[in-house]
């Protein structure tokens, strides 16, 4: 749903675009909440989905739901559960990095992997990040591309 927002609004007036955007995001938030409830209901007894046991697709789709969940506390819990699974190869380092950064930002703390952006003067830039000098090393450790490459995804105005 998120990928379809901008293209669907392009031919609308500014007033229509604002109204449509509000309506769309209200619906997305409802879907996100329902998806979160569903993921909670199917969680394995050991706390999170494992690549080898449950499949990469199951784990990644569940992660995507939690990444967009309105429940920040649940996102934080899942990040903690995923962290040890990355080392064993049962979870994606990149997925962990993104959910960890989002949880940190939601709690008002700087991120570690530079995945979360903020809009400053009409341009996207990384939200506050710890130890920027070692950022690309941490990103590489999690299987993320260098920051300069990642920033190409955010070249448009915000």
CSV table of C-alpha atoms in Angstrom, one decimal:
chain,number,residue,atom,x,y,z
A,1,UNK,CA,0.0,0.0,0.0
A,2,UNK,CA,2.8,2.4,0.9
A,3,UNK,CA,4.4,2.2,-2.6
A,4,UNK,CA,1.1,3.2,-4.3
A,5,UNK,CA,0.5,6.4,-2.3
A,6,UNK,CA,2.5,8.9,-4.2
A,7,UNK,CA,1.7,7.7,-7.7
A,8,UNK,CA,-2.0,7.6,-6.9
A,9,UNK,CA,-2.0,11.2,-5.7
A,10,UNK,CA,0.0,12.8,-8.5
A,11,UNK,CA,-3.0,14.1,-10.6
A,12,UNK,CA,-4.9,15.6,-7.7
A,13,UNK,CA,-5.0,19.2,-6.6
A,14,UNK,CA,-3.0,20.1,-3.4
A,15,UNK,CA,-6.3,20.1,-1.4
A,16,UNK,CA,-7.5,16.8,-2.8
A,17,UNK,CA,-4.0,15.3,-2.3
A,18,UNK,CA,-4.0,16.3,1.4
A,19,UNK,CA,-7.5,14.9,2.0
A,20,UNK,CA,-6.7,11.7,0.1
A,21,UNK,CA,-3.4,11.3,1.9
A,22,UNK,CA,-5.1,11.5,5.3
A,23,UNK,CA,-7.7,8.9,4.3
A,24,UNK,CA,-5.1,6.6,2.9
A,25,UNK,CA,-2.9,6.8,6.0
A,26,UNK,CA,-5.8,6.2,8.3
A,27,UNK,CA,-6.5,3.0,6.4
A,28,UNK,CA,-2.9,1.9,6.4
A,29,UNK,CA,-2.7,2.4,10.2
A,30,UNK,CA,-5.8,0.2,10.6
A,31,UNK,CA,-4.2,-2.5,8.4
A,32,UNK,CA,-0.9,-2.2,10.3
A,33,UNK,CA,-2.7,-2.6,13.7
A,34,UNK,CA,-4.6,-5.7,12.4
A,35,UNK,CA,-1.5,-7.2,11.0
A,36,UNK,CA,0.3,-6.6,14.3
A,37,UNK,CA,-2.4,-8.4,16.2
A,38,UNK,CA,-2.2,-11.3,13.7
A,39,UNK,CA,1.6,-11.7,14.0
A,40,UNK,CA,1.3,-11.7,17.8
A,41,UNK,CA,-1.2,-14.5,17.6
A,42,UNK,CA,1.1,-16.8,15.5
A,43,UNK,CA,4.4,-16.1,17.2
A,44,UNK,CA,6.4,-19.3,17.9
A,45,UNK,CA,6.7,-20.2,21.6
A,46,UNK,CA,10.4,-19.2,21.6
A,47,UNK,CA,9.6,-15.6,20.6
A,48,UNK,CA,10.4,-15.1,16.9
A,49,UNK,CA,10.4,-16.8,13.5
A,50,UNK,CA,13.7,-18.5,12.4
A,51,UNK,CA,14.9,-18.8,8.8
A,52,UNK,CA,15.8,-22.5,9.1
A,53,UNK,CA,12.6,-23.6,11.0
A,54,UNK,CA,10.0,-21.3,9.6
A,55,UNK,CA,11.4,-20.1,6.3
A,56,UNK,CA,13.1,-16.9,5.2
A,57,UNK,CA,9.8,-15.6,3.6
A,58,UNK,CA,7.8,-16.1,6.8
A,59,UNK,CA,10.4,-14.4,8.9
A,60,UNK,CA,10.9,-11.5,6.6
A,61,UNK,CA,7.1,-10.9,6.1
A,62,UNK,CA,6.5,-11.0,9.9
A,63,UNK,CA,9.4,-8.6,10.3
A,64,UNK,CA,7.9,-6.2,7.8
A,65,UNK,CA,4.6,-6.1,9.6
A,66,UNK,CA,6.4,-5.4,12.9
A,67,UNK,CA,8.6,-2.8,11.3
A,68,UNK,CA,5.4,-0.8,10.4
A,69,UNK,CA,3.5,-1.7,13.5
A,70,UNK,CA,2.0,1.1,15.5
A,71,UNK,CA,3.1,-0.7,18.7
A,72,UNK,CA,6.6,0.7,19.4
A,73,UNK,CA,7.0,-1.6,22.5
A,74,UNK,CA,6.3,-4.7,20.4
A,75,UNK,CA,8.9,-3.5,17.8
A,76,UNK,CA,11.5,-3.1,20.6
A,77,UNK,CA,10.7,-6.6,21.9
A,78,UNK,CA,11.0,-8.1,18.4
A,79,UNK,CA,14.3,-6.3,17.8
A,80,UNK,CA,15.7,-7.9,21.0
A,81,UNK,CA,14.5,-11.3,20.0
A,82,UNK,CA,16.0,-11.0,16.5
A,83,UNK,CA,19.4,-9.8,17.7
A,84,UNK,CA,20.7,-13.2,18.8
A,85,UNK,CA,19.2,-14.9,15.7
A,86,UNK,CA,21.3,-12.8,13.4
A,87,UNK,CA,24.5,-14.3,14.8
A,88,UNK,CA,23.2,-17.8,14.2
A,89,UNK,CA,22.0,-17.1,10.7
A,90,UNK,CA,18.3,-17.4,11.6
A,91,UNK,CA,17.4,-13.8,10.9
A,92,UNK,CA,18.5,-11.0,8.6
A,93,UNK,CA,21.1,-8.6,9.8
A,94,UNK,CA,19.7,-5.9,7.6
A,95,UNK,CA,16.2,-6.5,8.9
A,96,UNK,CA,17.5,-6.4,12.5
A,97,UNK,CA,19.4,-3.1,11.8
A,98,UNK,CA,16.3,-1.4,10.4
A,99,UNK,CA,14.0,-2.5,13.2
A,100,UNK,CA,16.6,-1.6,15.8
A,101,UNK,CA,17.1,1.9,14.4
A,102,UNK,CA,13.3,2.5,14.2
A,103,UNK,CA,12.9,1.3,17.8
A,104,UNK,CA,15.8,3.6,19.0
A,105,UNK,CA,14.3,6.6,17.2
A,106,UNK,CA,10.8,5.9,18.6
A,107,UNK,CA,12.4,6.0,22.0
A,108,UNK,CA,14.1,9.3,21.3
A,109,UNK,CA,17.6,7.8,21.0
A,110,UNK,CA,20.1,8.1,18.2
A,111,UNK,CA,20.1,5.2,15.7
A,112,UNK,CA,23.1,2.9,15.2
A,113,UNK,CA,22.8,1.9,11.5
A,114,UNK,CA,21.7,5.1,9.8
A,115,UNK,CA,18.5,3.6,8.3
A,116,UNK,CA,16.0,6.1,9.5
A,117,UNK,CA,15.7,9.5,7.7
A,118,UNK,CA,14.4,12.9,8.7
A,119,UNK,CA,13.4,15.8,6.5
A,120,UNK,CA,15.6,18.9,6.9
A,121,UNK,CA,15.0,22.0,4.7
A,122,UNK,CA,13.2,19.9,2.1
A,123,UNK,CA,15.9,17.2,1.8
A,124,UNK,CA,16.2,13.8,3.4
A,125,UNK,CA,19.1,13.2,5.7
A,126,UNK,CA,19.9,10.4,8.3
A,127,UNK,CA,18.3,11.0,11.7
A,128,UNK,CA,20.8,11.4,14.5
A,129,UNK,CA,23.2,8.5,14.4
A,130,UNK,CA,25.7,7.3,17.0
A,131,UNK,CA,29.4,7.2,16.0
A,132,UNK,CA,29.1,8.3,12.4
A,133,UNK,CA,32.8,7.7,11.7
A,134,UNK,CA,32.2,3.9,12.0
A,135,UNK,CA,28.8,3.8,10.4
A,136,UNK,CA,29.7,2.1,7.2
A,137,UNK,CA,31.6,-0.6,9.1
A,138,UNK,CA,28.5,-1.3,11.3
A,139,UNK,CA,26.3,-1.3,8.2
A,140,UNK,CA,28.6,-3.8,6.4
A,141,UNK,CA,28.5,-6.0,9.5
A,142,UNK,CA,24.7,-6.2,9.1
A,143,UNK,CA,24.7,-6.7,5.3
A,144,UNK,CA,23.7,-3.1,4.5
A,145,UNK,CA,25.1,-1.1,1.6
A,146,UNK,CA,27.5,1.8,2.4
A,147,UNK,CA,25.7,5.0,3.5
A,148,UNK,CA,26.5,6.9,0.3
A,149,UNK,CA,24.8,4.2,-1.8
A,150,UNK,CA,21.8,4.1,0.6
A,151,UNK,CA,21.3,7.9,0.4
A,152,UNK,CA,20.7,7.6,-3.3
A,153,UNK,CA,17.3,6.2,-2.4
A,154,UNK,CA,16.5,9.6,-0.8
A,155,UNK,CA,17.6,12.1,-3.4
A,156,UNK,CA,14.1,13.6,-3.9
A,157,UNK,CA,12.6,16.4,-1.9
A,158,UNK,CA,10.6,15.5,1.2
